[in-house]
XYZ file of C-alpha atoms in Angstrom:
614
model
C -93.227 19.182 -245.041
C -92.956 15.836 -246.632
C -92.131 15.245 -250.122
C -94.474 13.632 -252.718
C -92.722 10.956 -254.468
C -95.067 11.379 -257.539
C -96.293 14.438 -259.511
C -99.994 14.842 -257.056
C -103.278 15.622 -258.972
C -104.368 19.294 -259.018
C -107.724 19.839 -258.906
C -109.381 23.063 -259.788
C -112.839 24.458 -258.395
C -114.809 27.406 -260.389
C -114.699 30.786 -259.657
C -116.484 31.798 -257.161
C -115.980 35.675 -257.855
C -113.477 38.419 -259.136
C -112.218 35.563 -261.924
C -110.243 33.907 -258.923
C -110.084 30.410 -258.783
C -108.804 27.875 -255.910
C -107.056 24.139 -256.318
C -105.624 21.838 -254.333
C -102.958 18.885 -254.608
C -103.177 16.203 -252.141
C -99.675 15.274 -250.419
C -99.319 12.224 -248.008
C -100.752 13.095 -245.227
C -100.514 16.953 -246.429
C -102.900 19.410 -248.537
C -101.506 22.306 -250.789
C -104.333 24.827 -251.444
C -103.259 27.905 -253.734
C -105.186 30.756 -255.418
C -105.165 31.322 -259.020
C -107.024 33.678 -261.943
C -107.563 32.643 -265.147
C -107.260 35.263 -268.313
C -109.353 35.173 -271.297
C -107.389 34.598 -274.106
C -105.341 37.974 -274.732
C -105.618 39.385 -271.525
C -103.305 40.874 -269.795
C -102.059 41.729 -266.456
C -99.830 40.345 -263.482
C -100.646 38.742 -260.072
C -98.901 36.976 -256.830
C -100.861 33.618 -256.307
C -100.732 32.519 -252.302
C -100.050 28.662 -251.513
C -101.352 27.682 -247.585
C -100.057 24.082 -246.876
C -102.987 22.636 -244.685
C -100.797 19.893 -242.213
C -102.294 16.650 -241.195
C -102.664 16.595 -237.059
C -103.528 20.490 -237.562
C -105.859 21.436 -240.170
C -106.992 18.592 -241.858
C -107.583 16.041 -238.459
C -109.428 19.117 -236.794
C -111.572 17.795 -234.097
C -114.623 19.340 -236.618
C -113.132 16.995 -239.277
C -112.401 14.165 -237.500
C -116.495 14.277 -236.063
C -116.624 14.139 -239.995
C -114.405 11.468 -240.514
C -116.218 9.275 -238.192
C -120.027 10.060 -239.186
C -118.807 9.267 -242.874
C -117.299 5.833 -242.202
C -120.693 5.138 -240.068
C -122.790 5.813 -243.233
C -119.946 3.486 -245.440
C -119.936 1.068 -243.413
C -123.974 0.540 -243.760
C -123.621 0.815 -247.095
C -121.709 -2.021 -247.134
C -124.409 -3.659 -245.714
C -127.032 -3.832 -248.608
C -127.224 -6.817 -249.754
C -125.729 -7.708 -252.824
C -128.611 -9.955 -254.577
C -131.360 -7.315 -254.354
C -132.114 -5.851 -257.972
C -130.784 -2.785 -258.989
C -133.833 -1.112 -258.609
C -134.648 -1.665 -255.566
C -130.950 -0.266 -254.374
C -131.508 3.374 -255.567
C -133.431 4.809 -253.263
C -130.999 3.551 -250.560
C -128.046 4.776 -252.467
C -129.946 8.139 -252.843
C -131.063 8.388 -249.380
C -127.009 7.436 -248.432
C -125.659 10.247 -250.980
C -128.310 12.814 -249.078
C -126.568 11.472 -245.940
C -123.126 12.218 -246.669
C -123.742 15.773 -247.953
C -125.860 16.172 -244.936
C -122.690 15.552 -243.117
C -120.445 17.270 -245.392
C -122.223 20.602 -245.256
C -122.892 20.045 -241.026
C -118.901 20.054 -240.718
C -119.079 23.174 -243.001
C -121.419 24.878 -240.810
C -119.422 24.281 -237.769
C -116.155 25.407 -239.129
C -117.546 28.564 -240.796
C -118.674 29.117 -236.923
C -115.291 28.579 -235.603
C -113.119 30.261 -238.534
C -114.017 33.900 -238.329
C -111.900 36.195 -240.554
C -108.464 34.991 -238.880
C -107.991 31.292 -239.644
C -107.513 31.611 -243.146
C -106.710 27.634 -243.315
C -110.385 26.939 -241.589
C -111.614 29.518 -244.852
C -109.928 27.180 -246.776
C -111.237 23.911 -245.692
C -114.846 25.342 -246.060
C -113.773 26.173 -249.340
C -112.856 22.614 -250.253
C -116.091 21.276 -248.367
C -118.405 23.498 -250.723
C -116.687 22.364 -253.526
C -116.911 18.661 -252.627
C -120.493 19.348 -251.704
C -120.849 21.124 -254.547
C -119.851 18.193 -257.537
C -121.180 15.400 -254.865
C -124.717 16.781 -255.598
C -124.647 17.255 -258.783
C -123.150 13.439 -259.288
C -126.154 12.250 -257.143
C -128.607 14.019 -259.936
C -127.012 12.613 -262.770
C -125.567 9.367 -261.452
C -126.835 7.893 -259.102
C -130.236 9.035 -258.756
C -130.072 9.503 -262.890
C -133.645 11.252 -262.757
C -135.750 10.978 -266.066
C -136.550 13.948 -268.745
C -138.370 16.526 -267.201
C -137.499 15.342 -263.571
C -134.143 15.828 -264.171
C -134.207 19.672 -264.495
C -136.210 20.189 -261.638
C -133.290 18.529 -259.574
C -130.624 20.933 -261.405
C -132.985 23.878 -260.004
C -132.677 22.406 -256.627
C -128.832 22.203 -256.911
C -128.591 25.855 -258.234
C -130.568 27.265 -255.623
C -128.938 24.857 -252.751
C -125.983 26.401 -253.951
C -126.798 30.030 -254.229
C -128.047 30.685 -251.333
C -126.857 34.447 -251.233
C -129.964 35.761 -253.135
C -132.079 35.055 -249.762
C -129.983 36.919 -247.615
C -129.731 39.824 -249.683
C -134.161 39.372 -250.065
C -134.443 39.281 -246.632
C -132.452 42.402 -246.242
C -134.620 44.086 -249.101
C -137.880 42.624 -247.436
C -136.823 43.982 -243.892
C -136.385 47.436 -245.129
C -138.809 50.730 -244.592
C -139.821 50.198 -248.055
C -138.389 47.247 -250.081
C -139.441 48.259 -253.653
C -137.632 51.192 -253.587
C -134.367 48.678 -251.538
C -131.412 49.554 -253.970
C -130.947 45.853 -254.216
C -135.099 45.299 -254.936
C -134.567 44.321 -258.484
C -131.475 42.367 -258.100
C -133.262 40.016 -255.907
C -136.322 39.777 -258.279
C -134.353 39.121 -261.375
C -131.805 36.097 -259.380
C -135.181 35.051 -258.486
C -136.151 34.584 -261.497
C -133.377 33.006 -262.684
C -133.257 30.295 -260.080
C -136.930 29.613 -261.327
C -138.574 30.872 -258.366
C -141.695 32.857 -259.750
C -143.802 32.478 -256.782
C -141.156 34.450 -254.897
C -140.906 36.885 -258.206
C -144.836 37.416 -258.029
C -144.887 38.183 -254.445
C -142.494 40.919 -255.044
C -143.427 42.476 -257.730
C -146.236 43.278 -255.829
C -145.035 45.774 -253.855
C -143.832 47.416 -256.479
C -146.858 47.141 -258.645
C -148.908 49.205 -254.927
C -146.062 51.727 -256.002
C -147.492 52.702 -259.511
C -150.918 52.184 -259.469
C -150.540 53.489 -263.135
C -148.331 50.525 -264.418
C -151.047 47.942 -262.521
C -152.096 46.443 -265.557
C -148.743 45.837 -267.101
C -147.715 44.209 -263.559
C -150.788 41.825 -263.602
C -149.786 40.672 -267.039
C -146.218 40.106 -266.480
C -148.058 38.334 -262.759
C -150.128 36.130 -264.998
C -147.366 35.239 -267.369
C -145.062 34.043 -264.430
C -148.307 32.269 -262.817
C -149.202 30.641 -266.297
C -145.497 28.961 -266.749
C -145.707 25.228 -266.587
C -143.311 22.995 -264.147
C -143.176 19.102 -264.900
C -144.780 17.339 -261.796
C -143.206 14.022 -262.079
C -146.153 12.765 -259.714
C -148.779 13.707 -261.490
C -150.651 12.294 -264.552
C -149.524 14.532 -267.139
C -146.697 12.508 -269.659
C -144.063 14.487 -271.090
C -145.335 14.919 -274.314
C -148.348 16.690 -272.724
C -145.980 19.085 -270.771
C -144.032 20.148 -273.221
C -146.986 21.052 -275.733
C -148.006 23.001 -272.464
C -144.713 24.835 -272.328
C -144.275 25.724 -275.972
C -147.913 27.115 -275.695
C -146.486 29.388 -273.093
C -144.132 30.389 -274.237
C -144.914 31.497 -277.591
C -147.351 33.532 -275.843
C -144.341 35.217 -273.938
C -142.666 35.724 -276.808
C -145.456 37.477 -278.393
C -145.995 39.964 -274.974
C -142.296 40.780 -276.269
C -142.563 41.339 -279.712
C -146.033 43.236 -278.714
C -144.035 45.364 -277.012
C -146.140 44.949 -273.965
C -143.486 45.581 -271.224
C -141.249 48.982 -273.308
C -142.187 50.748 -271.066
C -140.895 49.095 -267.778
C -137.519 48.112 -268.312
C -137.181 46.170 -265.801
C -140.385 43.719 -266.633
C -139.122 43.977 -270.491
C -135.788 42.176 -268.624
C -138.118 39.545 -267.171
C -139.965 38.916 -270.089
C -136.190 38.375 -271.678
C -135.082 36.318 -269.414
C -138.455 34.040 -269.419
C -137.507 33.347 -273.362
C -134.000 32.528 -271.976
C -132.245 35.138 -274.308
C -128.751 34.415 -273.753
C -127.248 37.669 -274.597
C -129.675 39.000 -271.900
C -128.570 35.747 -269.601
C -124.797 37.222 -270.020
C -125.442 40.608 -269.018
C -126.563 39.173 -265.234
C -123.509 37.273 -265.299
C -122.273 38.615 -261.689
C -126.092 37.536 -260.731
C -125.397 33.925 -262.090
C -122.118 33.737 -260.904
C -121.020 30.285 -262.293
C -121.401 28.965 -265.750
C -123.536 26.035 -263.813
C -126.358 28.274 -262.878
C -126.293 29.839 -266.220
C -126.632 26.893 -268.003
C -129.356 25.526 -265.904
C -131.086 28.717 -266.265
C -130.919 28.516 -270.064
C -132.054 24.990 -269.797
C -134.863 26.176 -267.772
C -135.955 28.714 -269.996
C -135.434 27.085 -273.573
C -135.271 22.897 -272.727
C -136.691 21.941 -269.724
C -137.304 18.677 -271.248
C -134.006 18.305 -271.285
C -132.174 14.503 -271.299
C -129.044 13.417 -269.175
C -127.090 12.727 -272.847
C -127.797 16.598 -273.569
C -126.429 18.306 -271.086
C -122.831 17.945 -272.550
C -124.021 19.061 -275.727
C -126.131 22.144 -274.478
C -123.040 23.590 -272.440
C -120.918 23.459 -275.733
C -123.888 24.744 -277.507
C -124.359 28.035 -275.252
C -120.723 28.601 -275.458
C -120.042 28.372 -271.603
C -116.600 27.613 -272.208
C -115.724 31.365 -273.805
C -118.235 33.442 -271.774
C -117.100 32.051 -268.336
C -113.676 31.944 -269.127
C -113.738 28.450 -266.930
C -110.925 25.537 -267.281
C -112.430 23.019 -270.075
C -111.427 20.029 -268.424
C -114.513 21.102 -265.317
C -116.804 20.910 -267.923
C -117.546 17.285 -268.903
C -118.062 17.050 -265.142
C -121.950 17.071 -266.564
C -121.837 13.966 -268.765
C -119.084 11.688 -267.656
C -116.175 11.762 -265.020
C -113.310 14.249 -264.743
C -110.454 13.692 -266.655
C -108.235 13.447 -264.084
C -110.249 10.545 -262.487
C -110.044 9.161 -265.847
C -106.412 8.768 -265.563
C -106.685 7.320 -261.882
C -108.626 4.904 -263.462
C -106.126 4.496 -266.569
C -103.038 3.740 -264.876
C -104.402 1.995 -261.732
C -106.856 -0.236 -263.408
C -110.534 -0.509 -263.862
C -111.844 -0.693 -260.410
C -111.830 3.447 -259.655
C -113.926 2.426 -256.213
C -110.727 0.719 -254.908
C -108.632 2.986 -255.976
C -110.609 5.800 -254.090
C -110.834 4.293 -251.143
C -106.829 2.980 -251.300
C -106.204 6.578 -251.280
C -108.676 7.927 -248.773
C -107.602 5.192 -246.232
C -104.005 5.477 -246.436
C -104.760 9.261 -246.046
C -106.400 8.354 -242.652
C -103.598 5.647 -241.668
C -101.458 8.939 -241.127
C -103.471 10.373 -238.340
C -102.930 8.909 -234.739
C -106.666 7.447 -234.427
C -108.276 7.282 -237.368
C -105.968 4.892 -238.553
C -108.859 2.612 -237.102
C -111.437 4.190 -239.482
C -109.101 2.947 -242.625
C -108.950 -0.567 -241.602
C -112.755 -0.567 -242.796
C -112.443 0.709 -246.186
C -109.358 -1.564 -246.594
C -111.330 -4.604 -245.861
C -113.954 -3.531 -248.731
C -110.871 -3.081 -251.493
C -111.027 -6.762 -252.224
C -108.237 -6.936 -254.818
C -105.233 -4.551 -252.986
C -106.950 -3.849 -249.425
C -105.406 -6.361 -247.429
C -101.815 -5.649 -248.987
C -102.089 -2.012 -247.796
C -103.343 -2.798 -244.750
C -100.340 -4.743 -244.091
C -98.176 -2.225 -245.107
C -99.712 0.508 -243.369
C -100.409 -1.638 -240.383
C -96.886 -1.625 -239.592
C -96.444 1.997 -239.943
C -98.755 2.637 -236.977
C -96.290 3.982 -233.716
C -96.948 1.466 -230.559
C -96.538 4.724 -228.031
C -98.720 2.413 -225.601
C -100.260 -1.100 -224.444
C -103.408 0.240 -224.835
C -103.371 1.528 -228.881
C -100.662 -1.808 -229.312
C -103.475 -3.994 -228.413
C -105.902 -2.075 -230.444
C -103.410 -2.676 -233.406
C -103.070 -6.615 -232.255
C -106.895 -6.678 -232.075
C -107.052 -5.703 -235.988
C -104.217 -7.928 -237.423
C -105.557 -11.133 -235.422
C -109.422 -10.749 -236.815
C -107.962 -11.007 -239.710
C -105.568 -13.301 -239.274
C -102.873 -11.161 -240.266
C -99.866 -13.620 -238.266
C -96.528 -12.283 -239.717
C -98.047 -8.692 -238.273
C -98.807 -10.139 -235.107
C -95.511 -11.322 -234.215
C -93.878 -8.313 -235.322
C -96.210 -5.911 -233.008
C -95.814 -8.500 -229.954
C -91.984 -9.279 -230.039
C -91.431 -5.097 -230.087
C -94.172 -4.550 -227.278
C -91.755 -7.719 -225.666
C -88.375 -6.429 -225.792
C -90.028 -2.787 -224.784
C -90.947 -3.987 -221.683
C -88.032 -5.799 -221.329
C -85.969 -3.131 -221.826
C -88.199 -1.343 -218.734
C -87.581 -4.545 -216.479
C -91.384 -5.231 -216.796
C -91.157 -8.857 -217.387
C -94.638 -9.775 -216.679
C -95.826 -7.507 -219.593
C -92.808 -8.931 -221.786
C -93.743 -12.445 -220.712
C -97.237 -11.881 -222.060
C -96.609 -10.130 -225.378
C -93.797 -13.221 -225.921
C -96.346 -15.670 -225.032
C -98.918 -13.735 -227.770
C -96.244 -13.875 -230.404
C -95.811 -17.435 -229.743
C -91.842 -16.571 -229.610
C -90.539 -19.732 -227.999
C -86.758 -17.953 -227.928
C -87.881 -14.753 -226.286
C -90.285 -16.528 -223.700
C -87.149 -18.878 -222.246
C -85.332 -15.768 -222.639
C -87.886 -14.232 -219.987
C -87.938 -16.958 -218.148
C -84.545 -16.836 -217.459
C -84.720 -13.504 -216.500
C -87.921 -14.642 -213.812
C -85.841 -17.453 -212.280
C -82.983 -14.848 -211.656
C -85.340 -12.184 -210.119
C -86.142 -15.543 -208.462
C -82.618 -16.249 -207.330
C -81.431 -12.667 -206.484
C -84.444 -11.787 -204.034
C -86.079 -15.359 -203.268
C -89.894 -14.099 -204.560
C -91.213 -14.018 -207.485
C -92.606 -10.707 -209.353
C -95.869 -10.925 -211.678
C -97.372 -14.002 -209.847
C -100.845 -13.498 -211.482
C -99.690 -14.399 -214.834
C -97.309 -17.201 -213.624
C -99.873 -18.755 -212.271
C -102.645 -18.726 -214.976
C -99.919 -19.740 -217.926
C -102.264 -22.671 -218.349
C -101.298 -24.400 -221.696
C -98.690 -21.323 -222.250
C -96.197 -23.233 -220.523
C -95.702 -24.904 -223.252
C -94.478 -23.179 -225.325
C -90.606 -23.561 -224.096
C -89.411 -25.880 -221.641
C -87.846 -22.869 -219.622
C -91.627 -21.638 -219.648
C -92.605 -24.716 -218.324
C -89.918 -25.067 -215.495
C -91.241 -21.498 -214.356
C -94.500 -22.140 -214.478
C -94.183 -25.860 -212.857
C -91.978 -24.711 -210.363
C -94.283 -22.229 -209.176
C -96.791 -24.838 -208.817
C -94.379 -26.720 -206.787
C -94.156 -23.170 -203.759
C -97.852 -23.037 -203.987
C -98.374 -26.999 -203.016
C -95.388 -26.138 -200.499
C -97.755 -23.222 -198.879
C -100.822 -25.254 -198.868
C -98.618 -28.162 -196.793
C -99.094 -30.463 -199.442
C -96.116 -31.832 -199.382
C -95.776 -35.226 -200.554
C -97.216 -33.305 -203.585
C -94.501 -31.059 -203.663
C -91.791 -33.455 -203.149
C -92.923 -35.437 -206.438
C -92.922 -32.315 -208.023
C -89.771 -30.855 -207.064
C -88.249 -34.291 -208.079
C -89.646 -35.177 -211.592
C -88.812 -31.422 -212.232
C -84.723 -32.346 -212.020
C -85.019 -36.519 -213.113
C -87.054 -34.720 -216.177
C -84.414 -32.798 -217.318
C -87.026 -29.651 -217.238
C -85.039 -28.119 -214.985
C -81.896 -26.265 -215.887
C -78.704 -27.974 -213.994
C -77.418 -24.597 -213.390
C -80.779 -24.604 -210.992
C -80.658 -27.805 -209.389
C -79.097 -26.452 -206.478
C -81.662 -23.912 -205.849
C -84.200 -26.903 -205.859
C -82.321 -29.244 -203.695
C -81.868 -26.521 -201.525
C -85.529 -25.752 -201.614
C -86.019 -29.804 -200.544
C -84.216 -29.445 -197.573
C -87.483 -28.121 -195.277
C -89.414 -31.415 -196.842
C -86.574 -33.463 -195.887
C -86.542 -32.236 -192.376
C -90.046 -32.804 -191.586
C -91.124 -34.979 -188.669
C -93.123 -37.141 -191.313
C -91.297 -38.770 -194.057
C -91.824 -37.028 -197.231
C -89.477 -38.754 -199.523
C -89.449 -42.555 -200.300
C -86.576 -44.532 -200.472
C -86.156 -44.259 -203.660
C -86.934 -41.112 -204.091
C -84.001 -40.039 -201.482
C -81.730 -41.772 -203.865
C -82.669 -39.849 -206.877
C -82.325 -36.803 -204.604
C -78.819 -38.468 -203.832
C -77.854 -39.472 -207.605
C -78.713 -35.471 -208.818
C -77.091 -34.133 -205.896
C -73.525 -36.645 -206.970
C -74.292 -35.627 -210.604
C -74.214 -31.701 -209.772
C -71.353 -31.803 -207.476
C -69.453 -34.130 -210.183
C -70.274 -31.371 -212.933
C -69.110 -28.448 -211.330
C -66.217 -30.111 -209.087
C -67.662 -29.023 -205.724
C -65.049 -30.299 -203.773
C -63.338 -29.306 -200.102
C -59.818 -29.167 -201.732
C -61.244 -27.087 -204.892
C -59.934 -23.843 -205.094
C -60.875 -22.197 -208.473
C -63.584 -20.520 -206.356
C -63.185 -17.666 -203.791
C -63.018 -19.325 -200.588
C -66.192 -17.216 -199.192
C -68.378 -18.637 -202.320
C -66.540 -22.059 -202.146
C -67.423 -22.279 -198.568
C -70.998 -21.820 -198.845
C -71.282 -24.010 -201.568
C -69.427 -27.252 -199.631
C -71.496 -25.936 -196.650
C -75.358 -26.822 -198.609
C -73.824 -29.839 -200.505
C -72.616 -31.202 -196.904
C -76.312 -30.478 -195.121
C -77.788 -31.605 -198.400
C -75.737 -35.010 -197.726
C -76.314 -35.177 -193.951
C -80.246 -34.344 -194.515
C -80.578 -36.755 -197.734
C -78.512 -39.608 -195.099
C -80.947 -39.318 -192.151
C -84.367 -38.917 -194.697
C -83.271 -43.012 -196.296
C -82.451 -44.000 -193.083
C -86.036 -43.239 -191.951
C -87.923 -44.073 -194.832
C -86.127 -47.400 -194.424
C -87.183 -47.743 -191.726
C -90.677 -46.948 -191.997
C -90.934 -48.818 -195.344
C -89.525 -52.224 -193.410
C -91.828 -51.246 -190.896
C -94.836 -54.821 -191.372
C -97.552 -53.558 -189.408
C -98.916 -56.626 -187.477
C-alpha cells in the first residue's frame, strides 16, 4: 500500500441504520473505507471499527467502474462544449439536464455492481456504498445549486430527493399489497405512515381503503381523514396560482386539520389520530417514527412539508438548526451546512489551493485516473480544461505513464505532440529508441530517433545499419530506408545511409552512369565516412568493369585520388606488417584490382573521349 505524503481528507456519510456510519480517505491511487458509530453525548459503550483498503487496478478500476469512468468523461467533455457567450439563463437547463445525466450514470454503475456483489464481495458493498452517497449529495446540490428552484418549487424537488432516496417503503408496500389480506399485513401501517411522510397521500388514500372495507363502523372517520389528505394543497409551479395564493390555501387547510385534532375527531383510531399528527408536522410525533425517517434529511423535509412548504433556499440552514436535527440524529455537524453552502472540508480545498475549487477538483480526479493503465487517456481531458495548473500536471504525470509497448508509446506521443508538449516528446522517443536498440530492432530505433529529432542517436543508428551492412552485405528495414525523405537530414551519417541506398537501387535498375555519380560525390563530398570508402570503391568495381564506359576521365581520377588518399591514411602497403598477414593480404589484394580496374577504365575513357566522330 502506498503512503500518503499528506494528512488525506476524511469524509463522512450519514447513518444509514443501527447509528453506524461509513467514511472514506482518498490515497493516491488507493481508497480507505472504515466503519464507525457515533455516541450521543454521555453514552457509553465499546466497539471494533473495520478498515477495507479498496486498491486501484482491483476495486476501484473495476471493469463496472471504468464503463463509469468513460460515460462520465463523455458527458464532461460536452459540457465543455456550451458555449461560453450564451446568458446564464439560457445554460441551466443544459446544466440540469447534464447533472440528471451523471446521476443517471452514477446510479446505472450502482445497479450493476449491486448485481455482481452478492453478500461476499464486501469491497463491491462498499463501492455501492460510496456511489449512493455521491448520488445521494450530487442530487441534492442539483436542487439547491444548480437548478436553485424558486419558493414553493423548491420543496417539491426535496420530496423527490427523499423519496428517490428511500426507496425501501415500496418494497415493503408491495409486500403488504401482495398479501392474502394487506390491512391486516403486520407491516400495513408502517407503509401508510412512511407514506405519508414522503408526502404521498394518494398512495395513503388508496390504502386506507382497505382498511376502512375492514370496519364498516369507523367508515365515516376514514372518509374524513380521506378528505383531509385529498383537500391538502401542493404548489403547481405550472399553474396560475402565485405563491401568495397557495399559501393562504395551505394555512386554510391546515387550521382545519388542526381543528379535526383538537375536535378530537380521530381518539378513537390511533392510528388516524397519528396521521392527523403527522399532517400538522408535530415534531415530537415526527421523532417517534425516527427508524421510519431514517436520516435527519427526510425528517427535515418532512417537517418542512408539513409546517413551511413555502420554504426559501436561505432557510433551509436555519430550519435544520431550528428543529434541532443536530441533537435528535446524533449526526456529525460539519454534514449539516451541506444544505446552504459547501462542506467544510471543500472549504479548505478551496482555502489552501486557491479560489478556483473546479480546478482543483478536477487536478485531483485526473491525477487519480493517470494511475490506472488506460484511463490515463480519460485525464488528459480534464487536464486540458484546468487552464491555470492543467498543463503542468499533465507534464508531470505524462511522464509517469510506463511505455510497456509501441502501441500505448505512440498513444502517449500522440497526446504530448497535439499539444505541443516537445521536451515530453523527446523524452518518450529517445527511451522507445534505445529500447529497441537494446533488442537489435534498428528500424524501430531509427524511427523513434528520427521522431525525437535526436541527431546523435540517429548517426548512432546509422552506424549500426552500415555495419549490419558490412557484416552480411544486405541491408535490414529497407522500407524505412527508403522513404527517409527529408529525414536524412537530420545527420550526415543519416544521409550517407539513406543516399547510399539510393545509390544499390539505381545499381539494380542498371542505371548506372547514375550510380557512378552517386557513388562518387558520396566520397569527394566528404558524406561518406573514410572508414567506408573502401566498401564503396569496392562496390565501383562492377561499374568499372562494364563493357560501356561508366566513369569519365575525370571521374576515374577522383576514383584514383580517394583510392591514394585511403591507402596513404591507413598505410596499406605490401611491406606493412602491423596487420595479420591474412587481413593484410586481402586488403593489398582490392587496393591492387582497385588500381588495375581504375588503370584500364582512364585508359578507355581516353580513348573514347579523344574519340572525334567524323
Amino acid at each position: 500500500m502506498e503512503e500518503v505524503d499528506v494528512e488525506p481528507t476524511i469524509t463522512n456519510i450519514p447513518a444509514i441504520s443501527d447509528g453506524k456510519h461509513m467514511g472514506f480517505a482518498w490515497g493516491p491511487g488507493d481508497i480507505l473505507v472504515y466503519e464507525t458509530r457515533y455516541k450521543a453525548s454521555g453514552a457509553s459503550g465499546s466497539g471494533c471499527s473495520f478498515i477495507h483498503e479498496i486498491r486501484k487496478d482491483e476495486d476501484i478500476y473495476s471493469p463496472i467502474l471504468r464503463k463509469l469512468f468513460n460515460e462520465s468523461h463523455h458527458i464532461f467533455v460536452g459540457l465543455q462544449t456550451i458555449r461560453e457567450d450564451l446568458p446564464s439563463k439560457s445554460k441551466k437547463p443544459q446544466f440540469v439536464s447534464i447533472s440528471k445525466n451523471y446521476r443517471s450514470v452514477i446510479r446505472a454503475c450502482m445497479e450493476e455492481l449491486q448485481q455482481v456483489a452478492g453478500n461476499t464481495f464486501e469491497n463491491m458493498l462498499l463501492l455501492v456504498s460510496i456511489l449512493l452517497a455521491i448520488e445521494l449529495i450530487w442530487n441534492l446540490c442539483e436542487v439547491l445549486f444548480i437548478d436553485a428552484a424558486p419558493a414553493g418549487s423548491l420543496l417539491l424537488h426535496l420530496l423527490d430527493w427523499v423519496r428517490l432516496h428511500k426507496a425501501d417503503v415500496d418494497e415493503k408496500a408491495r409486500e403488504v399489497l401482495q398479501s392474502e389480506s394487506p390491512a391486516e399485513h403486520r407491516d400495513y401501517w408502517d407503509v401508510v405512515v412512511s407514506y405519508v411522510l414522503q408526502g404521498r397521500l394518494e398512495e395513503v388514500r388508496q390504502m386506507l381503503v382497505k382498511q376502512a372495507n375492514l370496519q364498516p363502523a369507523a367508515r365515516s372517520m376514514y372518509k374524513q381523514m380521506d378528505t383531509l389528505l385529498s383537500k391538502m394543497p401542493f404548489y403547481n409551479p405550472g399553474g396560475t396560482q402565485t405563491l401568495t395564493e397557495f399559501d393562504v390555501k395551505w394555512r386554510h387547510w391546515h387550521e382545519e386539520v388542526d381543528r379535526c385534532l383538537q375536535d378530537n375527531s380521530f381518539a378513537s383510531n390511533r392510528h388516524l389520530e397519528l396521521i392527523c399528527k403527522i399532517l400538522l408536522g408535530d415534531e415530537d410525533t415526527l421523532l417517534d417514527h425516527k427508524e421510519l425517517l431514517g436520516t435527519w434529511y427526510h425528517f427535515l423535509v418532512t417537517r418542512l412539508l408539513f409546517c413551511h412548504p413555502t420554504v426559501k433556499l436561505t432557510e433551509l440552514h436555519y430550519y435544520a438548526q431550528v428543529y434541532h436535527i443536530l441533537t435528535s440524529f446524533s449526526i456529525l455537524e460539519s454534514l449539516l451546512p451541506i444544505f446552504t453552502k459547501p462542506c467544510v472540508c471543500v472549504c479548505v480545498c478551496v482555502f489552501s489551493f486557491g479560489s478556483n475549487l473546479r480546478e482543483f477538483l478536477l487536478l485531483e480526479y485526473a491525477s487519480g485516473l493517470f494511475t490506472h493503465h488506460s484511463l490515463w487517456q480519460l485525464a488528459v481531458d480534464y487536464f486540458d480544461h484546468c487552464p491555470e495548473f492543467g498543463r503542468v500536471y499533465l507534464e508531470l504525470q505524462i511522464e509517469r505513464v510506463p511505455l510497456e509497448t509501441e502501441r500505448k508509446a505512440l498513444k502517449v506521443l500522440r497526446v504530448c505532440e497535439q499539444r505541443q508538449m516537445s521536451e515530453q516528446v523527446r523524452s518518450i522517443c529517445k527511451i522507445m529508441a534505445m529500447r529497441a536498440l537494446r533488442n537489435n530492432r534498428l528500424g524501430s530505433a531509427l524511427s523513434w530517433s528520427i521522431r525525437a529529432k535526436d541527431a546523435a542517436f540517429a548517426t548512432l543508428i546509422s552506424e549500426r545499419f552500415l555495419q549490419d551492412y558490412c557484416a552480411k552485405g544486405t541491408f535490414s528495414d529497407l522500407d524505412l530506408i527508403d522513404n527517409l525523405g527529408p529525414a536524412m537530414l537530420l545527420s550526415d551519417r543519416l544521409t550517407f545511409l539513406g543516399k547510399y541506398r539510393e545509390f544499390h537501387k539505381l545499381y539494380g535498375e542498371k542505371r548506372f552512369r547514375e550510380a557512378a555519380k552517386l557513388l562518387l560525390s558520396l566520397m569527394t563530398a566528404k558524406i561518406a565516412p573514410q572508414s567506408f570508402w573502401m566498401t564503396l570503391l569496392t562496390d565501383a568495381l562492377p561499374l568499372l568493369e562494364q563493357k560501356e564506359v561508366i566513369f569519365t576521365a575525370d571521374q576515374t581520377y577522383e576514383l584514383m585520388f580517394c583510392l591514394e588518399e585511403l591507402t596513404s591514411s591507413l598505410n596499406i602497403t605490401a611491406s606493412s606488417t602491423d596487420r595479420p598477414m591474412q587481413e593484410e593480404d586481402v586488403e593489398v589484394t582490392k587496393v591492387e584490382l582497385l588500381r588495375l580496374a581504375l588503370a584500364r577504365n582512364l585508359a578507355q575513357a581516353i580513348v573514347k573521349e579523344g574519340t572525334v566522330e567524323i
